[in-house]
Amino acid sequence: MARNRRLRIIISIGMIKTSSGRVVLKNGKASCVCCGSCNLEWITTYSGQNNGNPWTVSNNGSGLRIDLEDSENCGGSNENVQSGTAIATITVVGSNVELGFAFSGIAEMQDSGFENISFYLDDERVASATSPGGNLGCEMGPSVVTYWVNPPYILEAGTHTFLVDFSSGDSLFHVGSYYAAEFTCQAIAP
């Protein structure tokens, strides 16, 4: 059963606000906003998980993570292929911005080509990762990361889409597997 979850995240240059408009304080103070902003509205979907939504948004919206449930063949309880998407509609207001992006993950070391994740900005694949393989059964290790287009990404004023697409590929060899991404948004000086 697939489920949708909608999160509204607003990252403003110099200050972060919640969807209710509350300013998130940094060291007890709000920073000045003078050059522009990035507004992100995340919509997540998932299927194959037994215990609910695998997506976590953290760090005032700049962090995104998907966690796999442990597979049955490695002592866990999940016997499903696990998948999910996260889509951010990014609205750039005012000045152009640089969207920074970095990610990492832990994947199976049995076979390569599993626990696949891809990242798309305005329909262009900018990064992906997969399992390293190695015929090591239920051992996990750092995923093989590829940046197809190196960040930061220049976003002009207007609306952009950032898509994250994940699939475990099969139901085997998952123990503490995850992918985590961090985003930054900086105004470009005119």
Short mmCIF file of C-alpha atoms in Angstrom, two decimals:
data_model
loop_
_atom_site.label_atom_id
_atom_site.label_comp_id
_atom_site.label_asym_id
_atom_site.label_seq_id
_atom_site.Cartn_x
_atom_site.Cartn_y
_atom_site.Cartn_z
CA MET A 1 0.00 0.00 0.00
CA ALA A 2 1.52 3.33 -1.07
CA ARG A 3 1.07 6.39 1.12
CA ASN A 4 1.65 10.09 0.49
CA ARG A 5 3.00 12.56 2.98
CA ARG A 6 3.20 16.32 2.35
CA LEU A 7 5.68 18.53 4.16
CA ARG A 8 6.07 22.24 3.55
CA ILE A 9 9.58 23.54 4.04
CA ILE A 10 10.63 27.11 3.47
CA ILE A 11 14.33 27.91 3.32
CA SER A 12 14.92 31.64 3.13
CA ILE A 13 18.34 33.09 2.51
CA GLY A 14 19.77 33.89 5.92
CA MET A 15 16.77 32.59 7.85
CA ILE A 16 14.60 29.48 7.90
CA LYS A 17 10.86 29.57 8.52
CA THR A 18 8.36 26.82 9.25
CA SER A 19 5.23 26.51 7.10
CA SER A 20 3.33 28.50 9.76
CA GLY A 21 5.74 31.40 9.24
CA ARG A 22 7.70 30.97 12.50
CA VAL A 23 11.31 32.04 12.15
CA VAL A 24 13.81 29.38 13.11
CA LEU A 25 16.47 30.95 15.29
CA LYS A 26 20.18 30.34 14.80
CA ASN A 27 22.23 30.88 17.96
CA GLY A 28 19.21 32.64 19.43
CA LYS A 29 18.93 35.20 16.61
CA ALA A 30 17.16 35.43 13.27
CA SER A 31 19.30 36.47 10.32
CA CYS A 32 18.44 39.23 7.86
CA VAL A 33 16.85 38.26 4.54
CA CYS A 34 17.88 40.64 1.80
CA CYS A 35 18.60 38.81 -1.44
CA GLY A 36 16.00 36.14 -2.22
CA SER A 37 14.70 32.79 -1.09
CA CYS A 38 14.12 29.13 -1.94
CA ASN A 39 10.77 27.64 -0.99
CA LEU A 40 10.57 23.81 -0.97
CA GLU A 41 7.39 21.81 -0.65
CA TRP A 42 8.13 18.08 -0.27
CA ILE A 43 5.71 15.32 -1.18
CA THR A 44 6.82 11.78 -0.31
CA THR A 45 5.46 8.39 -1.35
CA TYR A 46 6.50 4.90 -0.32
CA SER A 47 5.63 1.23 -0.66
CA GLY A 48 6.85 -2.09 0.71
CA GLN A 49 7.54 -0.91 4.27
CA ASN A 50 5.85 -2.71 7.18
CA ASN A 51 6.28 0.05 9.78
CA GLY A 52 5.20 3.25 8.07
CA ASN A 53 6.88 6.10 6.26
CA PRO A 54 10.64 5.57 5.73
CA TRP A 55 11.28 9.26 4.90
CA THR A 56 12.66 11.68 7.51
CA VAL A 57 13.04 15.44 7.01
CA SER A 58 15.52 17.06 9.44
CA ASN A 59 17.68 20.13 10.06
CA ASN A 60 14.82 22.55 9.56
CA GLY A 61 14.06 20.98 6.18
CA SER A 62 17.54 20.86 4.72
CA GLY A 63 18.01 17.14 5.46
CA LEU A 64 16.20 14.27 3.73
CA ARG A 65 16.69 10.57 4.54
CA ILE A 66 15.13 7.24 3.57
CA ASP A 67 15.68 4.18 5.78
CA LEU A 68 15.08 0.61 4.66
CA GLU A 69 13.60 -1.94 6.99
CA ASP A 70 15.88 -4.94 7.55
CA SER A 71 15.26 -7.83 5.17
CA GLU A 72 13.93 -11.16 6.34
CA ASN A 73 16.97 -13.09 5.04
CA CYS A 74 19.26 -10.98 7.29
CA GLY A 75 17.26 -11.34 10.51
CA GLY A 76 14.69 -8.58 9.86
CA SER A 77 10.96 -8.84 9.21
CA ASN A 78 10.56 -7.22 5.77
CA GLU A 79 10.17 -9.54 2.78
CA ASN A 80 9.15 -6.80 0.31
CA VAL A 81 10.80 -4.69 -2.35
CA GLN A 82 10.92 -1.22 -0.74
CA SER A 83 10.60 1.98 -2.76
CA GLY A 84 9.79 5.65 -2.45
CA THR A 85 9.89 9.08 -4.02
CA ALA A 86 10.33 12.56 -2.61
CA ILE A 87 9.46 15.54 -4.80
CA ALA A 88 10.26 19.13 -3.92
CA THR A 89 8.71 21.99 -5.81
CA ILE A 90 11.29 24.75 -5.41
CA THR A 91 10.10 28.31 -5.83
CA VAL A 92 12.94 30.81 -6.15
CA VAL A 93 11.84 34.33 -5.25
CA GLY A 94 13.96 37.40 -6.02
CA SER A 95 17.63 36.79 -6.80
CA ASN A 96 18.94 33.60 -8.38
CA VAL A 97 20.24 31.02 -5.90
CA GLU A 98 22.80 28.24 -5.68
CA LEU A 99 21.26 24.97 -4.53
CA GLY A 100 23.90 22.93 -2.76
CA PHE A 101 23.45 19.19 -2.47
CA ALA A 102 25.43 16.29 -0.98
CA PHE A 103 24.40 12.75 -0.15
CA SER A 104 25.66 9.40 1.10
CA GLY A 105 24.29 6.00 1.99
CA ILE A 106 24.86 2.50 3.29
CA ALA A 107 23.88 -0.40 1.03
CA GLU A 108 24.33 -4.15 0.67
CA MET A 109 27.73 -5.66 0.00
CA GLN A 110 26.29 -8.83 -1.53
CA ASP A 111 25.50 -7.67 -5.08
CA SER A 112 25.97 -4.39 -6.90
CA GLY A 113 23.06 -2.64 -8.58
CA PHE A 114 20.64 -2.75 -5.62
CA GLU A 115 19.38 -0.08 -3.18
CA ASN A 116 19.33 2.34 -6.12
CA ILE A 117 18.63 6.04 -5.71
CA SER A 118 18.52 8.78 -8.34
CA PHE A 119 18.23 12.56 -7.99
CA TYR A 120 16.73 14.76 -10.72
CA LEU A 121 16.66 18.55 -10.96
CA ASP A 122 14.15 19.84 -13.54
CA ASP A 123 14.05 16.36 -15.17
CA GLU A 124 17.87 16.10 -15.51
CA ARG A 125 19.57 13.35 -13.51
CA VAL A 126 22.19 15.07 -11.36
CA ALA A 127 23.26 12.20 -9.07
CA SER A 128 22.71 8.53 -8.28
CA ALA A 129 24.01 5.76 -6.04
CA THR A 130 23.86 1.98 -5.78
CA SER A 131 25.14 -0.91 -3.67
CA PRO A 132 28.85 -1.77 -3.88
CA GLY A 133 28.47 -5.57 -3.99
CA GLY A 134 31.26 -7.98 -3.05
CA ASN A 135 29.47 -11.28 -2.21
CA LEU A 136 29.57 -10.47 1.52
CA GLY A 137 26.02 -11.51 2.41
CA CYS A 138 24.34 -9.28 4.99
CA GLU A 139 27.32 -6.92 5.44
CA MET A 140 26.66 -3.27 4.63
CA GLY A 141 29.04 -0.66 3.28
CA PRO A 142 29.18 2.81 1.72
CA SER A 143 27.15 3.10 -1.45
CA VAL A 144 28.76 3.91 -4.79
CA VAL A 145 27.92 7.58 -5.41
CA THR A 146 27.97 9.26 -8.83
CA TYR A 147 27.41 12.97 -9.46
CA TRP A 148 26.29 13.35 -13.08
CA VAL A 149 26.23 17.13 -12.66
CA ASN A 150 28.34 18.54 -9.83
CA PRO A 151 26.65 20.89 -7.35
CA PRO A 152 25.97 23.68 -6.62
CA TYR A 153 23.11 24.12 -9.08
CA ILE A 154 22.17 27.62 -10.23
CA LEU A 155 18.42 28.19 -9.97
CA GLU A 156 16.93 31.24 -11.61
CA ALA A 157 13.84 32.94 -10.22
CA GLY A 158 10.78 30.78 -10.85
CA THR A 159 9.68 27.22 -10.11
CA HIS A 160 11.92 24.15 -10.22
CA THR A 161 11.44 20.47 -9.33
CA PHE A 162 13.82 18.22 -7.40
CA LEU A 163 12.90 14.51 -7.53
CA VAL A 164 14.39 11.71 -5.43
CA ASP A 165 13.56 8.18 -6.66
CA PHE A 166 14.51 5.08 -4.63
CA SER A 167 14.08 1.29 -4.97
CA SER A 168 15.71 -1.57 -3.09
CA GLY A 169 15.48 -3.59 -6.33
CA ASP A 170 14.72 -6.78 -4.40
CA SER A 171 13.78 -7.91 -0.90
CA LEU A 172 17.20 -9.21 0.19
CA PHE A 173 20.34 -8.10 2.08
CA HIS A 174 19.14 -4.95 3.91
CA VAL A 175 20.48 -4.29 7.41
CA GLY A 176 20.45 -0.64 8.43
CA SER A 177 20.51 0.53 4.80
CA TYR A 178 19.74 4.19 4.16
CA TYR A 179 20.39 7.21 1.95
CA ALA A 180 20.70 10.74 3.38
CA ALA A 181 20.90 14.09 1.55
CA GLU A 182 21.67 17.62 2.73
CA PHE A 183 20.58 20.75 0.86
CA THR A 184 21.71 24.37 1.12
CA CYS A 185 20.34 27.47 -0.57
CA GLN A 186 22.44 30.61 -1.07
CA ALA A 187 21.54 33.82 -2.83
CA ILE A 188 23.80 34.80 -5.71
CA ALA A 189 25.01 38.38 -5.34
CA PRO A 190 23.65 40.59 -8.15
#
